[in-house]
Tab-separated table of C-alpha atoms in Angstrom:
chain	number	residue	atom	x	y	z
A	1	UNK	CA	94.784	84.268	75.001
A	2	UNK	CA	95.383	83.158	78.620
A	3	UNK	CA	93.175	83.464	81.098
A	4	UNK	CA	96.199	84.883	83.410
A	5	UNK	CA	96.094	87.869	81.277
A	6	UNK	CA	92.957	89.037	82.930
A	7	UNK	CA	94.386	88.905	86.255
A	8	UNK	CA	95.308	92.595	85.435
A	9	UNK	CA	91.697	93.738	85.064
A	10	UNK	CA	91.471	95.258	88.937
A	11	UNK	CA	87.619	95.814	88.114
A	12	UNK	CA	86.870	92.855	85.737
A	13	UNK	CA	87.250	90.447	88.167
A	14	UNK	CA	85.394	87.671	85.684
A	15	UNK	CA	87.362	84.608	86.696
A	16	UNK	CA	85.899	84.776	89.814
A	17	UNK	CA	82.387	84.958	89.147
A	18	UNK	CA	82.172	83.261	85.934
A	19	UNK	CA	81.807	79.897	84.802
A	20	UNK	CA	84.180	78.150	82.760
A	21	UNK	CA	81.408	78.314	79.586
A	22	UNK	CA	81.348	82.009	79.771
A	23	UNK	CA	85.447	82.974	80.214
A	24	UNK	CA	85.460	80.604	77.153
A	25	UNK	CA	83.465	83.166	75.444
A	26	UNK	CA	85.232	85.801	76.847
A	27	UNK	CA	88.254	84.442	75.503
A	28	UNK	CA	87.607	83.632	71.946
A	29	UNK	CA	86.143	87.372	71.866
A	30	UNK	CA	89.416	89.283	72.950
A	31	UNK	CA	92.069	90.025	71.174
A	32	UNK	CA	95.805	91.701	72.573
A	33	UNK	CA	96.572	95.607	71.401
A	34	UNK	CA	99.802	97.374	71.217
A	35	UNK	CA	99.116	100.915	71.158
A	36	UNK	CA	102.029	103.595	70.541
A	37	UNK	CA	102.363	106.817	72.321
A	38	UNK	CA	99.955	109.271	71.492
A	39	UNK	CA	97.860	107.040	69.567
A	40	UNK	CA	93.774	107.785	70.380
A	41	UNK	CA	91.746	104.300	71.267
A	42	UNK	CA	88.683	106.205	71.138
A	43	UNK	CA	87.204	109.239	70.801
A	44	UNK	CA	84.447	111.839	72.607
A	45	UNK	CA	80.560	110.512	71.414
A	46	UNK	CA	81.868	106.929	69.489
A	47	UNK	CA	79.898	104.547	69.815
A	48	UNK	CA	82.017	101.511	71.582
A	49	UNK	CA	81.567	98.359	70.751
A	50	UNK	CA	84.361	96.849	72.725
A	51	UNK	CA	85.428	97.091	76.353
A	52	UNK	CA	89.345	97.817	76.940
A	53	UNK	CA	91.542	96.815	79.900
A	54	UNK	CA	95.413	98.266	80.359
A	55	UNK	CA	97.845	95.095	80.918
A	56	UNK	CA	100.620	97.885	80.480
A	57	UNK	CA	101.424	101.575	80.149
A	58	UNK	CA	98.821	104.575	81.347
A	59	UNK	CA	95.744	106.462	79.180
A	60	UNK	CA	94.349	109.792	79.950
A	61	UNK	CA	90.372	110.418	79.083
A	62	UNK	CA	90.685	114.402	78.235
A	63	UNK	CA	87.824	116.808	76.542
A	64	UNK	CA	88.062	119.523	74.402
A	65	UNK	CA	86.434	122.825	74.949
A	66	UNK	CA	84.789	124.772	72.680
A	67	UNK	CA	88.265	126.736	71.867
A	68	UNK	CA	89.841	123.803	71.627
A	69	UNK	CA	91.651	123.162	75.093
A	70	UNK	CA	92.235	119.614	75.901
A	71	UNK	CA	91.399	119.370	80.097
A	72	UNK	CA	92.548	115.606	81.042
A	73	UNK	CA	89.714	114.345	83.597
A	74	UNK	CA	91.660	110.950	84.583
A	75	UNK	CA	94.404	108.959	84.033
A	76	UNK	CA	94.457	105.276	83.699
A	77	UNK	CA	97.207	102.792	84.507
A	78	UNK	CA	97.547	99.038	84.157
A	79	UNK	CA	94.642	96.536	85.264
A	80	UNK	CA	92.003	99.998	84.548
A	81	UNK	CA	89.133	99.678	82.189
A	82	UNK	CA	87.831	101.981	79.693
A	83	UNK	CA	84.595	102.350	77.936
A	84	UNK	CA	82.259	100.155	80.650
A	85	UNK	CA	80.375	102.975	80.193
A	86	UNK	CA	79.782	103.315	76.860
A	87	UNK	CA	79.301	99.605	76.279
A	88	UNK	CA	76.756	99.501	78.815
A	89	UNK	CA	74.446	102.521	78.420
A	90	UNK	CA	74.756	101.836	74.605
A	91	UNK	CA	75.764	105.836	74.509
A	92	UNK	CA	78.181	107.938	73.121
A	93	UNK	CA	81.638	108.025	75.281
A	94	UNK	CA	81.814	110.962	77.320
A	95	UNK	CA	85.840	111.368	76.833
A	96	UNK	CA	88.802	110.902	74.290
A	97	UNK	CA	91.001	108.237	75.416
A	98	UNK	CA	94.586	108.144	74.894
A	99	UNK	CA	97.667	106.182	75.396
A	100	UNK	CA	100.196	108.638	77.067
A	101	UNK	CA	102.782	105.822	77.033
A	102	UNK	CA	103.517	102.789	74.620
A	103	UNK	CA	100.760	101.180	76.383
A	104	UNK	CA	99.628	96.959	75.789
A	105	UNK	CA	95.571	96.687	76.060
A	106	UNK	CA	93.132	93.980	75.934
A	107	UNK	CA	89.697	94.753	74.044
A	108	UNK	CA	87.162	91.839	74.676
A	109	UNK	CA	83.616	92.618	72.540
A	110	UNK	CA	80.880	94.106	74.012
A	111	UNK	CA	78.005	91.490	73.511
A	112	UNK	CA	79.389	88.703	75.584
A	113	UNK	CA	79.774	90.815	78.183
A	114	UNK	CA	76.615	92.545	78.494
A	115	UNK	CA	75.251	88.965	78.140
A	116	UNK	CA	77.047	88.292	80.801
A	117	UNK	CA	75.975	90.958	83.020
A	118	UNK	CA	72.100	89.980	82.065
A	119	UNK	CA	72.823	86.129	83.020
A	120	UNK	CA	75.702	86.163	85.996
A	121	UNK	CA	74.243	88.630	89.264
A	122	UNK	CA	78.297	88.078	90.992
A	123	UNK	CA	79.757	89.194	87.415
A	124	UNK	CA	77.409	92.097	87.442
A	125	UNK	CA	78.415	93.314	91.200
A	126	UNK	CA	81.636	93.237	90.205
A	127	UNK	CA	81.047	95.778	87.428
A	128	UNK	CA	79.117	97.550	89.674
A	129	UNK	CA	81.831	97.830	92.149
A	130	UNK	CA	83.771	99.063	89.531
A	131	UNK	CA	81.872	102.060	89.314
A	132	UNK	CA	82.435	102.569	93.151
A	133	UNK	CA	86.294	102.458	92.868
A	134	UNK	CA	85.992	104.831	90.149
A	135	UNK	CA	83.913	107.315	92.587
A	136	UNK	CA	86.428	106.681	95.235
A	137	UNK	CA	89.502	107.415	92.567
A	138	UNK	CA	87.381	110.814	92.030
A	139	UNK	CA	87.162	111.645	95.442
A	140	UNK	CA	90.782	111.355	95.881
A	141	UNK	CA	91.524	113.078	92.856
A	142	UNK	CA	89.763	116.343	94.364
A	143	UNK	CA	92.149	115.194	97.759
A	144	UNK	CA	95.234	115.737	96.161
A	145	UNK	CA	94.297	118.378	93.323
A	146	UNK	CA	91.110	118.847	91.817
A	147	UNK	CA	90.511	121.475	94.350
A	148	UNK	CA	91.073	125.339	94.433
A	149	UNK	CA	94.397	125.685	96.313
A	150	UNK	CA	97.065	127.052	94.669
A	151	UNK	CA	99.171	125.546	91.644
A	152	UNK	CA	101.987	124.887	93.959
A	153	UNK	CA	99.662	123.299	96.315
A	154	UNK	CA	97.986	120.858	93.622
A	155	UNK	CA	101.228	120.528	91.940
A	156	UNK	CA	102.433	118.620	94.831
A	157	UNK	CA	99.235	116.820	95.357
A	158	UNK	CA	99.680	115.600	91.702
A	159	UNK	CA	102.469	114.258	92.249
A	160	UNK	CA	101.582	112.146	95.061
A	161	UNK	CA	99.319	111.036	93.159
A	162	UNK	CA	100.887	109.766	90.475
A	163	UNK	CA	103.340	108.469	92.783
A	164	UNK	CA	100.715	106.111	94.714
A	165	UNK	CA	98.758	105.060	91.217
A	166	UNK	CA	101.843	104.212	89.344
A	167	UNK	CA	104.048	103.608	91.648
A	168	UNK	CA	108.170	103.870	91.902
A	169	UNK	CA	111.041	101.632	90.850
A	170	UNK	CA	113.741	100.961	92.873
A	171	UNK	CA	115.201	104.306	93.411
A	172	UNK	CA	112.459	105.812	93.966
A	173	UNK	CA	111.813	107.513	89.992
A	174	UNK	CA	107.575	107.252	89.383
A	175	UNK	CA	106.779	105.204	86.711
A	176	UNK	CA	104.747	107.380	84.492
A	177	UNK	CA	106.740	109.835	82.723
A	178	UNK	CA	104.489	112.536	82.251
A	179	UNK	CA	104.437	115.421	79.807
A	180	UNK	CA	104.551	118.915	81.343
A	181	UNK	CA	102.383	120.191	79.058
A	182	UNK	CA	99.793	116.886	80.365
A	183	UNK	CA	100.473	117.755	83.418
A	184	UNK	CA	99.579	121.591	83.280
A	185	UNK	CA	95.975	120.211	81.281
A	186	UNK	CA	95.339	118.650	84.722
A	187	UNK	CA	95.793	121.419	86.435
A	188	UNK	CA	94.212	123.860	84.491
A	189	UNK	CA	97.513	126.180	83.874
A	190	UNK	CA	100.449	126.551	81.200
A	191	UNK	CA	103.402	123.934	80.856
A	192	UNK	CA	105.831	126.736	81.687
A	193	UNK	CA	104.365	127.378	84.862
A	194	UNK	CA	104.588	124.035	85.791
A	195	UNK	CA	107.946	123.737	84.869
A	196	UNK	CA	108.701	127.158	87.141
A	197	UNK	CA	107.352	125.385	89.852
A	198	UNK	CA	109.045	121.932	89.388
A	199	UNK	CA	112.427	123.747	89.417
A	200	UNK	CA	111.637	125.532	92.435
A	201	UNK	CA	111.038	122.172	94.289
A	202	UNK	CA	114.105	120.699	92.849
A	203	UNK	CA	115.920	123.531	94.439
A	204	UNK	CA	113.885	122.814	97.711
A	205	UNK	CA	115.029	119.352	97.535
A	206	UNK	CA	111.546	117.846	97.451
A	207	UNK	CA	112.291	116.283	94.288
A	208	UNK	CA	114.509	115.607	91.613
A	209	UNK	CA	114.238	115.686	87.629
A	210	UNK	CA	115.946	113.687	84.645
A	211	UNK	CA	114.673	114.516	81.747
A	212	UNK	CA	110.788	113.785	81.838
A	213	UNK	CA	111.025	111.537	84.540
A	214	UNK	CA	110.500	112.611	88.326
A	215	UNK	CA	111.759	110.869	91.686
A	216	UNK	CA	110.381	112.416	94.865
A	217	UNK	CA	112.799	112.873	97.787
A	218	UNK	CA	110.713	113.651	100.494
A	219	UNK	CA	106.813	112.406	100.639
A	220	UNK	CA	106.682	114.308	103.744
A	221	UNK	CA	107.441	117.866	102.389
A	222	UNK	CA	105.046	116.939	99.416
A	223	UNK	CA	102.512	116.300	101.619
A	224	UNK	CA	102.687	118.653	103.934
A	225	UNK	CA	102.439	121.413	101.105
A	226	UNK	CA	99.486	119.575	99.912
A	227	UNK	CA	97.718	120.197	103.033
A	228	UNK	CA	98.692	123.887	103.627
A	229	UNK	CA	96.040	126.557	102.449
C-alpha cells in the first residue's frame, strides 16, 4: 500500500511522527477494504483487533435498545477512524459500526500500533488529539441537534450538519445520501415524520429533494431555524 493512502486518516497523522522503520510496519500490516452498503464492520462488545480508517464513503456507530431500536450516536466520513477505542483499552466496542454507503476502508492491525503508541510520545499525542476532535465533533453534534428543541428545529440543524461534514458538489447536492429512516434514528422520531417535515421545507424553499439526495437552498433560513426556540 502507499503511504499517500494515509493522508486521509485526519486523526492518524503517523507520517508525521513516525519514523520510516515504524510506517514500514504499519504498512506491511494494512490491508485495503471495500465494504458494500449496509454491510456491519463490527459489532457492539467485539473484541477489535484492528484499527479502521474511511478513505471513502460514511459509517454510522448506532446501539440497540433493549426493544430493539437502533439510535445512531455518530456518523463517520472519509479520513475518520473507528475502533481506537477498542484497540486501545483492550475492551469490548461500545457501538455497531456500519457502512451507510459503498464505503473503501483501511484496517491496519492493532499490535503495531499500540507498540507504537508505547515507543513514539508525538505518535501518541496525535491519538490523543484524536480523542479531543472527537469531543469537539460531540459538542457540535448537541449544537446543531442533539438537544431538546423541536424536530423541525434539529431537523434543520442535521442538515447543516451533514452539509459541513460531508460537504456539497458543485450544485450544491450534500454528499451523503442519507436514509430517512437513518435520519429519524438520529433524531429520535419516525421516518414519516421526517419526511412531513422535509416536504414542508421544500415547499418553504429551504431545500430541495431528488430522490434520497438533498441540496440546501438557503444556509441562512436553515440556520436561523436552528437557532429559534
Amino acid at each position: 500500500m502507499n503511504t499517500q493512502d494515509f493522508y486521509i486518516g485526519k486523526q492518524f497523522n503517523f507520517l508525521k511522527s513516525m519514523s520510516f522503520a515504524e510506517k514500514e510496519v504499519l504498512l506491511n500490516h494494512s490491508s485495503k477494504l471495500e465494504i458494500k452498503k449496509g454491510e456491519v464492520i463490527f459489532f457492539e462488545d467485539e473484541h477489535l483487533k484492528k484499527l479502521y480508517c474511511i478513505s471513502n464513503g460514511a459509517c454510522k456507530f448506532s446501539l440497540i435498545d433493549n426493544k430493539g431500536k437502533e439510535h445512531i450516536t455518530k456518523l463517520l466520513g472519509e479520513g475518520d477512524l473507528m475502533g481506537r477505542r477498542s484497540i486501545i483499552t483492550n475492551k469490548g466496542a461500545l457501538v455497531t459500526a456500519t457502512a451507510i454507503t459503498n464505503t473503501i476502508l483501511y484496517s491496519i492491525d492493532k499490535d503495531p500500533v499500540l507498540l507504537s503508541l508505547e515507543k513514539n510520545n508525538e505518535f501518541c499525542q496525535d491519538v490523543l488529539k484524536g480523542f479531543i476532535d472527537d469531543m469537539e465533533d460531540d459538542a457540535k453534534k448537541i449544537t446543531y441537534f442533539q438537544n431538546n428543541k423541536k424536530l423541525k428545529v434539529r431537523l434543520a440543524g442535521l442538515l447543516l450538519y451533514l452539509a459541513h461534514k460531508f460537504g456539497t458538489e458543485k450544485k450544491g447536492w450534500i454528499n451523503i445520501s442519507l436514509r430517512r429512516q437513518d435520519m429519524a434514528d438520529i433524531l429520535g422520531t419516525t421516518s414519516e415524520y421526517v419526511i412531513s417535515l422535509l416536504t414542508s421545507f421544500k415547499n418553504k424553499n429551504y431545500l430541495e429533494l431528488n430522490r434520497g439526495n438533498i441540496k440546501i437552498n438557503s444556509n441562512q433560513k436553515l440556520i436561523t431555524l436552528m437557532n429559534s426556540n
